[in-house]
Coordinates of C-alpha atoms and ligand atoms in Angstrom, one line a residue:
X1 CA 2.3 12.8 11.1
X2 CA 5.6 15.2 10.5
X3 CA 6.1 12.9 7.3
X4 CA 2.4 13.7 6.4
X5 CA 2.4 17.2 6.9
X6 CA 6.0 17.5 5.2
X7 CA 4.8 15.8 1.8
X8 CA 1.2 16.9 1.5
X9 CA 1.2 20.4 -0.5
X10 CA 4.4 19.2 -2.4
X11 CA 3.2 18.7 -6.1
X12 CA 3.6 14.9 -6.6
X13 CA 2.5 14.3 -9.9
X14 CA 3.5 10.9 -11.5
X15 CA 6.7 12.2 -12.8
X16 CA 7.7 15.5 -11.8
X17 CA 10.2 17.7 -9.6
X18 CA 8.1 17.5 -6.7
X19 CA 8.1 13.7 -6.6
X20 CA 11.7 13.4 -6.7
X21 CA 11.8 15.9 -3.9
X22 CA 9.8 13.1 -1.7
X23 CA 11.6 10.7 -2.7
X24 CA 15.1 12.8 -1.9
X25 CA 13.1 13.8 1.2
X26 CA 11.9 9.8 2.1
X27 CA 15.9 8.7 1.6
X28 CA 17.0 11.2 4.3
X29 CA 14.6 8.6 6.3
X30 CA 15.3 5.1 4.6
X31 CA 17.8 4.2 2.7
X32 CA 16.9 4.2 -0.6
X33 CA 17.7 3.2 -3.8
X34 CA 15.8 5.8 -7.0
X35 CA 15.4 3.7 -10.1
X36 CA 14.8 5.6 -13.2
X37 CA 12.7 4.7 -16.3
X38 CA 13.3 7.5 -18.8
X39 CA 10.2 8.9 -21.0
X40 CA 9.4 7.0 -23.8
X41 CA 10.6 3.7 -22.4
X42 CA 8.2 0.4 -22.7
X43 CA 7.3 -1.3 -19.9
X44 CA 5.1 -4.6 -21.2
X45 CA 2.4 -2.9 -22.6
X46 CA 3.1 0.5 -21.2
X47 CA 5.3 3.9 -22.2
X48 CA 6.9 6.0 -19.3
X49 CA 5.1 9.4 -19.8
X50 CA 7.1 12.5 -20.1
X51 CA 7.8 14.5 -17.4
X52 CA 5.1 17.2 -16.7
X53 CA 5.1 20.5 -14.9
X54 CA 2.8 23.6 -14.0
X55 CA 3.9 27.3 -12.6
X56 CA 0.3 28.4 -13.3
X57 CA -3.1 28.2 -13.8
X58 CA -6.4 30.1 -13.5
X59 CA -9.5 30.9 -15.3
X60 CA -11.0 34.4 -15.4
X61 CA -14.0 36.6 -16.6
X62 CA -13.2 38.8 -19.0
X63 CA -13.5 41.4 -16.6
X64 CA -10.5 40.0 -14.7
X65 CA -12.8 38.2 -12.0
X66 CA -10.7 35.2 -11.4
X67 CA -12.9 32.3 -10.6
X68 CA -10.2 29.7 -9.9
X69 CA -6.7 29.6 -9.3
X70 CA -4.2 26.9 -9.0
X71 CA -2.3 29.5 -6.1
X72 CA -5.0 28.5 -4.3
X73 CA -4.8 24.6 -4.2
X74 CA -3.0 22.1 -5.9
X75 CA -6.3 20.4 -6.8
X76 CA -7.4 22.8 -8.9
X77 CA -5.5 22.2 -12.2
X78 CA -6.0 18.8 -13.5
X79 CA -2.8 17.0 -13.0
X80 CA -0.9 16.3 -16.9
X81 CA -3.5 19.1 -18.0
X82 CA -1.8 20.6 -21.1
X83 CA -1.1 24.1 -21.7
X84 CA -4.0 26.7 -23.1
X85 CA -4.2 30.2 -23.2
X86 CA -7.5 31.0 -24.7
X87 CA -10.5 33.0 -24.4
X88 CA -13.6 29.7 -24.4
X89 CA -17.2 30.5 -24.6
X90 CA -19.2 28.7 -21.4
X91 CA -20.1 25.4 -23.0
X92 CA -16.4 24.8 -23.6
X93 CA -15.3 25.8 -20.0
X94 CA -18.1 23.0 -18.6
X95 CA -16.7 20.7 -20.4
X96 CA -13.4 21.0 -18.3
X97 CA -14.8 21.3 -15.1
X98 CA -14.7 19.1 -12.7
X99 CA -16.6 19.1 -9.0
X100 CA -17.8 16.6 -6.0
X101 CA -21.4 16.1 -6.4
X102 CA -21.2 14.3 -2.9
X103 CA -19.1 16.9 -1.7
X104 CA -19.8 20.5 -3.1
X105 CA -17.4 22.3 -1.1
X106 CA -14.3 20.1 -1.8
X107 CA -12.3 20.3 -4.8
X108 CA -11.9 16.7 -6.7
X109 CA -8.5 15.1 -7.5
X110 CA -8.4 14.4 -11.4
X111 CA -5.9 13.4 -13.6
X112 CA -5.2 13.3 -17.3
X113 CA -2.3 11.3 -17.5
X114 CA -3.1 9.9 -21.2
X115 CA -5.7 12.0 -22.6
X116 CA -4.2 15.4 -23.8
X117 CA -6.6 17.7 -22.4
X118 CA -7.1 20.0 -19.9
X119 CA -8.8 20.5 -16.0
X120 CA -9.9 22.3 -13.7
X121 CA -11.0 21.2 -10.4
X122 CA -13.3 23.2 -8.5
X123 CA -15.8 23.2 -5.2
X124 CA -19.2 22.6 -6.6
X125 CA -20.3 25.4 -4.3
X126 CA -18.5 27.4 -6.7
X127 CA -20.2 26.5 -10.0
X128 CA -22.8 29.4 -9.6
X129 CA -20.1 32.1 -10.1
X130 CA -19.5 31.0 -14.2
X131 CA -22.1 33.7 -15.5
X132 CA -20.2 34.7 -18.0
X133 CA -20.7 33.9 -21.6
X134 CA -16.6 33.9 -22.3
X135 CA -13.8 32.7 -19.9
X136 CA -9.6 33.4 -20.2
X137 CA -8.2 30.0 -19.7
X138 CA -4.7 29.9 -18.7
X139 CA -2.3 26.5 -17.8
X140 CA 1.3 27.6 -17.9
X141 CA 2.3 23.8 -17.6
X142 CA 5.1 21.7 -19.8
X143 CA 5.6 18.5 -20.8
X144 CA 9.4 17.2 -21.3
X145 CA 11.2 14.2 -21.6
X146 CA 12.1 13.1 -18.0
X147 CA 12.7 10.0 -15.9
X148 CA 9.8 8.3 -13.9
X149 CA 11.3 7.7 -10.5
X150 CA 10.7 4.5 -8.0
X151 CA 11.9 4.4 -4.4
X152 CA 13.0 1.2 -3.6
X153 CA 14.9 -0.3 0.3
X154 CA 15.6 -4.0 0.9
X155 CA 16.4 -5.2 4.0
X156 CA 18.0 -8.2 3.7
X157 CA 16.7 -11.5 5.3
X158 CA 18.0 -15.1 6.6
X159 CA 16.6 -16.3 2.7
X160 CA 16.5 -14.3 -0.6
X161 CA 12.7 -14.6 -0.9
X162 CA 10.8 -11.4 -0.5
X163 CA 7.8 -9.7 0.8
X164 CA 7.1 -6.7 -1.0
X165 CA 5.7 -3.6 1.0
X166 CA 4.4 -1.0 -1.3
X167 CA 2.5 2.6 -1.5
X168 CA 2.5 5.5 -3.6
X169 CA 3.3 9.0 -3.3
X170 CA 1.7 10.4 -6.5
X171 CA -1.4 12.4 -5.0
X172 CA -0.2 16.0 -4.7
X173 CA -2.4 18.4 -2.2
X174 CA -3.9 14.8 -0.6
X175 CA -3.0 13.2 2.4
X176 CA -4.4 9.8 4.1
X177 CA -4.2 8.8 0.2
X178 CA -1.1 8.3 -0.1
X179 CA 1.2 9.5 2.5
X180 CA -0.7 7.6 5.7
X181 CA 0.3 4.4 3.4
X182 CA 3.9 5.9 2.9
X183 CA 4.4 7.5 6.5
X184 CA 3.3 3.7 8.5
X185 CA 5.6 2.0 5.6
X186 CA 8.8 3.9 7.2
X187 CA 7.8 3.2 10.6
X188 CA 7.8 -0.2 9.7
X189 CA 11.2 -0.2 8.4
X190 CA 12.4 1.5 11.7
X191 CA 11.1 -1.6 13.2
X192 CA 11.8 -4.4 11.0
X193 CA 15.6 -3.0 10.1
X194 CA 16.6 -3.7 14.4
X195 CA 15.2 -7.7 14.0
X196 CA 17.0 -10.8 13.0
X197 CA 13.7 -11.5 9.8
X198 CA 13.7 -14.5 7.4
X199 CA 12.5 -12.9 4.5
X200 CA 14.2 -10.1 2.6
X201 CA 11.7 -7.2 2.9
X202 CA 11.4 -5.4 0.0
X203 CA 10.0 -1.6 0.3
X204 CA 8.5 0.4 -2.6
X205 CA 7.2 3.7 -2.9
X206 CA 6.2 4.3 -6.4
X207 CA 4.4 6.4 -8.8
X208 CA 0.2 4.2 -8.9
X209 CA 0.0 2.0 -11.4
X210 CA 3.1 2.6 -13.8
X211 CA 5.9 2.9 -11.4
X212 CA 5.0 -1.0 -10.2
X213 CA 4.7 -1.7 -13.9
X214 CA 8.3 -0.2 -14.5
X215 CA 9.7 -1.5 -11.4
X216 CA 8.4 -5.3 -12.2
X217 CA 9.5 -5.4 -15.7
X218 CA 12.5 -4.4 -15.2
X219 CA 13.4 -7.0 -12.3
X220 CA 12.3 -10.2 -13.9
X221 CA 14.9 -11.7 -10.8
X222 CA 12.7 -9.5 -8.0
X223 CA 9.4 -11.1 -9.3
X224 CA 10.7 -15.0 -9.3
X225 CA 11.7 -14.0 -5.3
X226 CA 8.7 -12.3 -4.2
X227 CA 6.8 -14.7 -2.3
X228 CA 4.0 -12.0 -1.3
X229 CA 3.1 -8.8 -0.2
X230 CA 0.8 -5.8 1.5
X231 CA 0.0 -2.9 -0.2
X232 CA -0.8 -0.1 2.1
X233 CA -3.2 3.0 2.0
X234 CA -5.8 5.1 3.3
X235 CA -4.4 3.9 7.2
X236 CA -4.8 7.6 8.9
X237 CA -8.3 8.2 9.1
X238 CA -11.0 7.0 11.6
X239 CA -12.8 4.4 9.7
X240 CA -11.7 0.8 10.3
X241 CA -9.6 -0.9 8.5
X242 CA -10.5 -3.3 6.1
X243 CA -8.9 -6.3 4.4
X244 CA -8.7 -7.3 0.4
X245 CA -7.6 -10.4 -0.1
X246 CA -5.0 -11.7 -3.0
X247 CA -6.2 -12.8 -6.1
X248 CA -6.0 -16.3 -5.2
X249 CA -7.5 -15.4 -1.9
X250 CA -6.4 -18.3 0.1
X251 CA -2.5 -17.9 0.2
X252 CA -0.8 -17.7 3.1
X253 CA -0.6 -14.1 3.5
X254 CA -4.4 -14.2 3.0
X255 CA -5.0 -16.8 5.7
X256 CA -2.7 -15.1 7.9
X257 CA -4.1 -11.0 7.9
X258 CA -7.7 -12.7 8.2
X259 CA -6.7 -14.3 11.5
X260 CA -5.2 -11.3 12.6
X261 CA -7.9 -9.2 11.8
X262 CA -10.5 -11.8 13.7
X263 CA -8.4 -11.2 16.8
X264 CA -8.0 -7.7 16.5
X265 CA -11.7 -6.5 15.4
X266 CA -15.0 -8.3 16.5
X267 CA -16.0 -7.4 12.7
X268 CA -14.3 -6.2 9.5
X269 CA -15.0 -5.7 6.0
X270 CA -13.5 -8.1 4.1
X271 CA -13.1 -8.3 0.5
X272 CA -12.5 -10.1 -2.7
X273 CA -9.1 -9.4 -4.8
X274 CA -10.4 -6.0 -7.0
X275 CA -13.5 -5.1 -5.3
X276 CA -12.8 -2.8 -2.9
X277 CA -10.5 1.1 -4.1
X278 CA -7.6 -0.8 -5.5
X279 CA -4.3 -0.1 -6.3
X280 CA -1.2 -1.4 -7.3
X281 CA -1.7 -5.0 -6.3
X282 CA -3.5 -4.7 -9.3
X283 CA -0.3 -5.1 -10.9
X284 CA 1.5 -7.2 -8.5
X285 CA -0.9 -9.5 -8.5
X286 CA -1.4 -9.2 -12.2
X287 CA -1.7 -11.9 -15.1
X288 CA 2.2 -13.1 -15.4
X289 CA 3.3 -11.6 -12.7
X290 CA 1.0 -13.4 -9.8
X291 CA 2.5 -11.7 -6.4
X292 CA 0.1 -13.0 -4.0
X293 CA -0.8 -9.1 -2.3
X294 CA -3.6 -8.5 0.4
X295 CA -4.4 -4.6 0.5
X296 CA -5.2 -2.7 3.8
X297 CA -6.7 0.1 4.2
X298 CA -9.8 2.7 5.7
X299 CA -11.8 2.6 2.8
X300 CA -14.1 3.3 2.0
X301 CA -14.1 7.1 3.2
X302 CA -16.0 10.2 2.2
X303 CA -13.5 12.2 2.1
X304 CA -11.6 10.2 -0.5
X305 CA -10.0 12.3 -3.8
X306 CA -11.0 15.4 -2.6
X307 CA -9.1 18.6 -0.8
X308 CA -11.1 17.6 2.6
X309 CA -8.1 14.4 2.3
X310 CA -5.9 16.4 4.2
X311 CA -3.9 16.0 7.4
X312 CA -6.9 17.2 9.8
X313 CA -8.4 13.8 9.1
X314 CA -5.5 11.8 10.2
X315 CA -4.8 10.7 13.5
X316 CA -1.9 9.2 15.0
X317 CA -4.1 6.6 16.8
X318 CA -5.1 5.2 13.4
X319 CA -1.8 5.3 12.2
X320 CA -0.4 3.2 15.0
X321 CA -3.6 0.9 14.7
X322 CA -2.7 0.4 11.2
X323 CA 1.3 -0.4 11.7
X324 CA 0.3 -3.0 14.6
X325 CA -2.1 -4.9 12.3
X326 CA 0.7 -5.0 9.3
X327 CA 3.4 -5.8 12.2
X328 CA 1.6 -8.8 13.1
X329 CA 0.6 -10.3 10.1
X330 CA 4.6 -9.8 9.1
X331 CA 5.5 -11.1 12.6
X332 CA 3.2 -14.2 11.9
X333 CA 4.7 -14.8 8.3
X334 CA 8.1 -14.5 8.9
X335 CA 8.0 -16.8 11.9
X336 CA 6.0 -19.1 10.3
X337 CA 7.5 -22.7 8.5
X338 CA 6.5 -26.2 7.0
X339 CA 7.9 -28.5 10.3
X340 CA 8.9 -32.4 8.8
X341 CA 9.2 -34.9 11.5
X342 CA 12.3 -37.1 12.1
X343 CA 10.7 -39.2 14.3
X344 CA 8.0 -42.2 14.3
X345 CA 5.4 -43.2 16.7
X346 CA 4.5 -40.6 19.3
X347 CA 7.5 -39.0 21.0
X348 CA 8.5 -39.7 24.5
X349 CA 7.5 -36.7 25.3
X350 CA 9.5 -36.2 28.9
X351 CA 12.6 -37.4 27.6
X352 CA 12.8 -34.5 25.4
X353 CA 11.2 -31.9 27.8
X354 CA 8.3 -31.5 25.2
X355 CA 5.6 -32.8 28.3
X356 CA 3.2 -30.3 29.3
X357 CA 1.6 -30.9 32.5
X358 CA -2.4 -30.6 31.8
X359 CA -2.5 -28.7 35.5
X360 CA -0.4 -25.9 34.1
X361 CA -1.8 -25.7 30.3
X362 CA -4.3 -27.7 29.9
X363 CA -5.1 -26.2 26.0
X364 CA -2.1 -27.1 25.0
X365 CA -2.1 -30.7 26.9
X366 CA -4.6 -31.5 25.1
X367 CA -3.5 -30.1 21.7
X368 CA 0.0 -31.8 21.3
X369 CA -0.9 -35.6 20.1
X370 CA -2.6 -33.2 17.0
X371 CA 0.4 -31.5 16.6
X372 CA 2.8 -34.4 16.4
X373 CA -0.2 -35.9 13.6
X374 CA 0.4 -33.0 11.7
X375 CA 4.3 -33.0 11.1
X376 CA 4.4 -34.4 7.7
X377 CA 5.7 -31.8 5.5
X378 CA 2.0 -30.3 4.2
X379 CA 1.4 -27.8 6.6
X380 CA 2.7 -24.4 7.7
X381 CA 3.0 -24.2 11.4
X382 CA 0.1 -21.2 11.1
X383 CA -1.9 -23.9 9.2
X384 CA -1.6 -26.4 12.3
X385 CA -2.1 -23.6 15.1
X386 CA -5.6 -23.3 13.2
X387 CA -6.3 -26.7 12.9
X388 CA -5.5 -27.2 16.5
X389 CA -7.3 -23.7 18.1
X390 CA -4.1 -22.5 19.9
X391 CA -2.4 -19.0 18.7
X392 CA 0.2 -19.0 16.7
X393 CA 2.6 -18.0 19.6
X394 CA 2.1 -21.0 21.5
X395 CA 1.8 -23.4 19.2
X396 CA 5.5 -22.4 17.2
X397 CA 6.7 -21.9 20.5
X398 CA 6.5 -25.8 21.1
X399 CA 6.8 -26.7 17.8
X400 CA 10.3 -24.8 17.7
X401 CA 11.0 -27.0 21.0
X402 CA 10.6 -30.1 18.8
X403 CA 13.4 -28.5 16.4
X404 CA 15.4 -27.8 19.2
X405 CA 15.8 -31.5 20.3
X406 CA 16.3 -32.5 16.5
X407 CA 12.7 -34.1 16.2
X408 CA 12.0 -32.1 13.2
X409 CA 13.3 -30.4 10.1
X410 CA 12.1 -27.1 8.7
X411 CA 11.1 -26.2 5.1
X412 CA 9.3 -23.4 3.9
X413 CA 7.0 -22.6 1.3
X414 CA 8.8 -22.8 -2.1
Ligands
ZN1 ZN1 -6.0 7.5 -5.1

């Protein structure tokens, strides 16, 4: 929540002083590494935009009635609007206005990153006060070359291979989208940093959309390694949680956060690669790129993209519940591996200490000649566990007792 509260009504915009100030504020928490992409830079398809900025903006009558102003909210100037100083007759001010028909006393979040206009945002509620025939439109804001910033931390695993965590930071004056995503993302850290992982765990906090694009095409080596990974938003606020699934849909990751998310929740929404509020597995995932990424989140909410997003609809509760889920789905992945027997024929079980007395654990009495039939080097030891009906837990707790005594090799997932 402190992270929350700390970041909220700093001016985030894609690339801009206040997002290097989270950033700078983030690495006083986890140590991380800024990569810059300087304006005007190509990225595949893309081009880093410049730098923009605003000290002020407002609209006013004639008269001096001032009907909105940016001092106000950071919602209310369109973020990348470009500068003005004008007097506009009314039709032209509608045409710049924009408001929540769903909510009428929120201001909307909009963004011109590409279009070279102008905004303002304002509470629908509000509307009725633009009697006026003429309107002073002011945005003091300025666009300069600059450097779009990306946060990146890599804890280093047992293997090179990575699982890429990722959120942005880019909503100024909103909250549970992005910073819940950003604020759970450090707490795992704090966890994952103090354990002995397999896979190298690769943390981003970037800029939506164009910082993954800069980031990715810029580390051709980080996108061979990246076996998969969970994007993480919209985790503070009361609705559940819901799972999207990778484009692919039936990777491992996939497999694995739908059978934690059957154990944790009676039901879930569940949903196909795109079709729920998506956001930058669109470009992990992405044609050429293909990192496998399942998305969690609360969505959707009716709060979303509007000034009610704010910290009084986050609770640490939710938080937590969002952290465990991703915990245990990392927990299952990183444990998980491809066992290959050494042996033939069924083992003598009590020579190796592998017989399980059906008095004591009976489940897993029963479950072990499937296990041993299900050695040969095609299945993950999550993939068996299913198979077989026992949790993960148990079942790579005996099938790691088979390594011990030398009865099997593992492999992982190339
Ligand atoms: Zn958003």
């Amino acid at each position: 929540m402190k992270i929350i509260d700390d970041l909220f009504a700093m001016r985030r915009d894609l690339i801009s002083d206040g997002f290097d100030e989270a950033l700078n504020y983030l690495s006083k928490l986890i140590p991380l590494r800024i990569h810059r992409y300087p304006t005007g830079s190509n990225c595949w398809t893309w081009t880093i935009p410049k730098k923009w900025s605003v000290t002020e903006a407002y609209i006013e009558a004639l008269n001096g009635d001032r009907l909105v102003d940016l001092k106000n909210h950071p919602l209310h100037v369109a973020s990348y609007s470009c500068p003005i100083d004008e007097v506009v007759d009314k039709d032209e001010i509608m045409r710049h206005l924009y408001f929540s028909e769903g909510r009428p006393s929120a201001i909307p979040f909009a963004y011109k990153y590409y279009d070279k206009t102008w905004g303002f945002c304002i509470q629908k509620d509000r509307m009725s006060n633009f009697v006026y025939d003429k309107y002073r439109v002011v945005i003091k804001s300025k666009f300069e070359d600059g450097e779009m910033k990306v946060g990146e931390c890599t804890l280093k695993g047992k293997t090179d291979n990575i699982v890429v965590l990722a959120s942005h930071l880019c909503h100024p004056g909103i909250a549970n989208d992005d910073l819940s995503g950003v604020s759970v993302m450090v707490d795992i850290y704090n966890v994952l940093k103090d354990r002995n992982n397999y896979y190298t765990y690769q943390f981003l906090f970037v800029p939506e959309t164009i910082g993954s694009i800069a980031y990715l095409s810029h580390n051709a080596d980080i996108l061979l390694k990246s076996k998969c990974g969970i994007f993480m938003d919209m985790m503070g606020n009361k609705e559940p949680l819901s799972l999207q699934y990778s484009k692919l849909g039936n990777t491992p990751i996939d497999r694995i956060a739908k059978r934690v998310f059957a154990e944790k929740f009676q039901r879930f929404e569940e949903r196909k690669y795109l079709a729920g509020m998506s956001n930058d597995e669109k470009v992990f995932d992405s044609p050429g790129v293909d990192i496998p990424m399942v998305a969690i989140n609360r969505s959707p909410y009716p709060e979303y993209h509007t000034s009610d997003d704010n910290p009084d609809i986050i609770s640490e509760d939710k938080l937590n519940e969002s952290k465990d889920v991703v915990l245990k789905i990392i927990d299952i992945f990183d444990r998980d591996y491809i066992p290959v027997r050494n042996f033939t024929g069924p083992v003598f079980l009590s020579k190796y200490g592998l017989w399980v007395d059906w008095h004591k654990d009976y489940k897993l009495n029963k479950a072990i000649d499937q296990i041993m039939l299900r050695m040969e080097g095609d299945k993950t030891v999550f993939d068996i566990s299913e198979e077989v009906g026992l949790s993960f837990n148990d079942t790579v707790k005996y099938v790691d007792m088979f390594h011990k005594q030398g009865l099997i090799t593992k492999t992982w997932i190339a």
